[in-house]
Amino acid sequence: MAHLKNSGVIAKNGLLPAVEKLAKNASGINGLEFEVQSFGLDQRLDNSLEISIFRIIQELVTNIIKHAKATQGTIHITNHSDNLNIMVEDNGVGFNPKQLSKTKPGMGITSIDKRVESLDGKFTIESEISKGTTVIIDLPL
């Protein structure tokens, strides 16, 4: 899943169709169902930004498949004209974010954090054991 090549889909059709394709391909793996909800994505973003955002979402979906033991995942993408909000959530096993070290590679979180930081964005993880995980990313546009 982490090496799924969707750059062509992004370049041709945009971020949303690529994310929808990713969710469709991920649905059914380990009994997992993904849903994509979007608002305000009528206009295309810069191609390099769309690719970076897609790679972040792709890594989060991969984490859900590998670690969460979830049955449901949702990807929310909302364009607020001056910033883009991305929220990826699952109903999986959850974890204690305080025990997650950003210095050690783990669950792809380090690479996601670096990508978000390179885009001058904010990255927040909310998770609770047995209650699932929500990752919130805010990126300036």
Short mmCIF file of C-alpha atoms in Angstrom, two decimals:
data_model
loop_
_atom_site.label_atom_id
_atom_site.label_comp_id
_atom_site.label_asym_id
_atom_site.label_seq_id
_atom_site.Cartn_x
_atom_site.Cartn_y
_atom_site.Cartn_z
CA MET A 1 0.00 0.00 0.00
CA ALA A 2 2.83 2.42 0.82
CA HIS A 3 4.22 2.12 -2.70
CA LEU A 4 0.96 2.47 -4.59
CA LYS A 5 1.74 4.78 -7.50
CA ASN A 6 -0.93 7.44 -7.71
CA SER A 7 1.16 10.42 -8.85
CA GLY A 8 -0.29 10.01 -12.36
CA VAL A 9 -3.84 10.00 -10.99
CA ILE A 10 -3.06 13.12 -8.96
CA ALA A 11 -1.49 14.95 -11.92
CA LYS A 12 -4.40 14.06 -14.20
CA ASN A 13 -7.43 14.20 -11.90
CA GLY A 14 -6.35 15.83 -8.64
CA LEU A 15 -6.02 14.96 -4.98
CA LEU A 16 -9.59 13.90 -4.23
CA PRO A 17 -9.88 11.20 -6.94
CA ALA A 18 -6.50 9.80 -5.86
CA VAL A 19 -7.58 9.67 -2.19
CA GLU A 20 -10.90 8.07 -3.18
CA LYS A 21 -9.00 5.43 -5.18
CA LEU A 22 -6.69 4.82 -2.21
CA ALA A 23 -9.69 4.38 0.12
CA LYS A 24 -11.37 2.02 -2.34
CA ASN A 25 -8.20 -0.08 -2.64
CA ALA A 26 -7.77 -0.16 1.16
CA SER A 27 -11.39 -1.12 1.80
CA GLY A 28 -11.79 -4.84 2.24
CA ILE A 29 -8.27 -5.38 3.61
CA ASN A 30 -8.62 -7.14 6.98
CA GLY A 31 -12.36 -6.33 6.98
CA LEU A 32 -11.65 -2.60 6.92
CA GLU A 33 -14.02 -0.13 5.25
CA PHE A 34 -12.86 3.37 4.33
CA GLU A 35 -14.95 6.44 3.65
CA VAL A 36 -13.81 9.77 2.18
CA GLN A 37 -15.58 13.03 3.03
CA SER A 38 -14.53 16.29 1.44
CA PHE A 39 -15.64 19.89 1.43
CA GLY A 40 -14.44 22.84 -0.62
CA LEU A 41 -12.13 20.93 -2.94
CA ASP A 42 -13.69 22.33 -6.11
CA GLN A 43 -10.39 23.89 -7.19
CA ARG A 44 -7.15 22.01 -7.72
CA LEU A 45 -4.21 22.71 -5.43
CA ASP A 46 -0.62 22.99 -6.64
CA ASN A 47 0.43 19.59 -8.02
CA SER A 48 3.44 19.21 -5.70
CA LEU A 49 1.25 20.08 -2.70
CA GLU A 50 -1.38 17.54 -3.79
CA ILE A 51 1.31 14.86 -4.07
CA SER A 52 2.70 15.68 -0.60
CA ILE A 53 -0.78 15.59 0.93
CA PHE A 54 -1.54 12.32 -0.80
CA ARG A 55 1.68 10.75 0.53
CA ILE A 56 0.74 11.82 4.07
CA ILE A 57 -2.75 10.33 3.77
CA GLN A 58 -1.31 7.20 2.17
CA GLU A 59 1.04 6.68 5.13
CA LEU A 60 -1.82 7.20 7.61
CA VAL A 61 -3.99 4.65 5.77
CA THR A 62 -1.06 2.21 5.76
CA ASN A 63 -0.70 2.69 9.53
CA ILE A 64 -4.39 1.90 10.03
CA ILE A 65 -4.08 -1.27 7.95
CA LYS A 66 -0.89 -2.43 9.70
CA HIS A 67 -1.49 -1.42 13.30
CA ALA A 68 -5.04 -0.34 14.17
CA LYS A 69 -7.05 -3.56 13.78
CA ALA A 70 -9.86 -1.22 12.77
CA THR A 71 -13.07 -2.02 10.92
CA GLN A 72 -13.77 1.58 9.87
CA GLY A 73 -11.60 4.43 8.70
CA THR A 74 -12.61 7.90 7.57
CA ILE A 75 -10.62 10.49 5.66
CA HIS A 76 -11.94 14.05 5.93
CA ILE A 77 -10.43 16.77 3.74
CA THR A 78 -11.76 20.31 4.14
CA ASN A 79 -10.55 23.39 2.28
CA HIS A 80 -11.07 26.54 4.37
CA SER A 81 -9.67 28.83 1.59
CA ASP A 82 -6.56 29.82 3.61
CA ASN A 83 -5.86 26.40 5.10
CA LEU A 84 -6.53 22.75 4.43
CA ASN A 85 -7.71 20.49 7.25
CA ILE A 86 -7.11 16.76 6.94
CA MET A 87 -8.49 14.38 9.52
CA VAL A 88 -7.94 10.64 9.33
CA GLU A 89 -9.66 8.55 11.96
CA ASP A 90 -10.25 4.90 12.77
CA ASN A 91 -12.12 2.80 15.31
CA GLY A 92 -9.13 0.57 16.01
CA VAL A 93 -7.20 -0.45 19.09
CA GLY A 94 -5.63 2.97 19.64
CA PHE A 95 -2.38 3.65 21.45
CA ASN A 96 -0.84 6.06 23.92
CA PRO A 97 0.62 8.93 21.84
CA LYS A 98 2.85 9.93 24.78
CA GLN A 99 4.70 6.64 24.39
CA LEU A 100 5.38 7.38 20.73
CA SER A 101 8.89 8.66 20.19
CA LYS A 102 9.40 11.04 17.29
CA THR A 103 13.11 10.24 17.30
CA LYS A 104 12.66 6.54 16.53
CA PRO A 105 11.03 5.42 13.31
CA GLY A 106 7.66 4.02 14.24
CA MET A 107 4.40 3.63 12.36
CA GLY A 108 5.60 6.14 9.76
CA ILE A 109 4.78 8.95 12.17
CA THR A 110 8.27 10.44 11.86
CA SER A 111 8.02 10.79 8.08
CA ILE A 112 4.50 12.23 8.35
CA ASP A 113 5.67 14.75 10.95
CA LYS A 114 8.57 15.80 8.71
CA ARG A 115 6.32 16.17 5.65
CA VAL A 116 3.80 18.28 7.58
CA GLU A 117 6.60 20.39 9.04
CA SER A 118 8.06 20.98 5.56
CA LEU A 119 4.64 22.33 4.53
CA ASP A 120 4.53 24.66 7.60
CA GLY A 121 1.60 22.69 8.95
CA LYS A 122 0.37 21.41 12.31
CA PHE A 123 0.16 17.71 13.13
CA THR A 124 -1.86 16.34 16.07
CA ILE A 125 -2.51 12.76 17.15
CA GLU A 126 -5.42 11.93 19.44
CA SER A 127 -5.65 8.31 20.46
CA GLU A 128 -6.94 6.24 23.31
CA ILE A 129 -6.53 2.55 23.96
CA SER A 130 -9.61 0.64 22.67
CA LYS A 131 -11.17 3.86 21.29
CA GLY A 132 -9.28 4.40 18.04
CA THR A 133 -7.11 7.16 16.68
CA THR A 134 -7.67 10.55 15.07
CA VAL A 135 -4.89 12.37 13.25
CA ILE A 136 -5.48 16.04 12.49
CA ILE A 137 -3.33 17.98 10.04
CA ASP A 138 -3.73 21.67 9.28
CA LEU A 139 -1.81 23.06 6.32
CA PRO A 140 -1.66 26.71 5.25
CA LEU A 141 -2.62 27.41 1.63
#
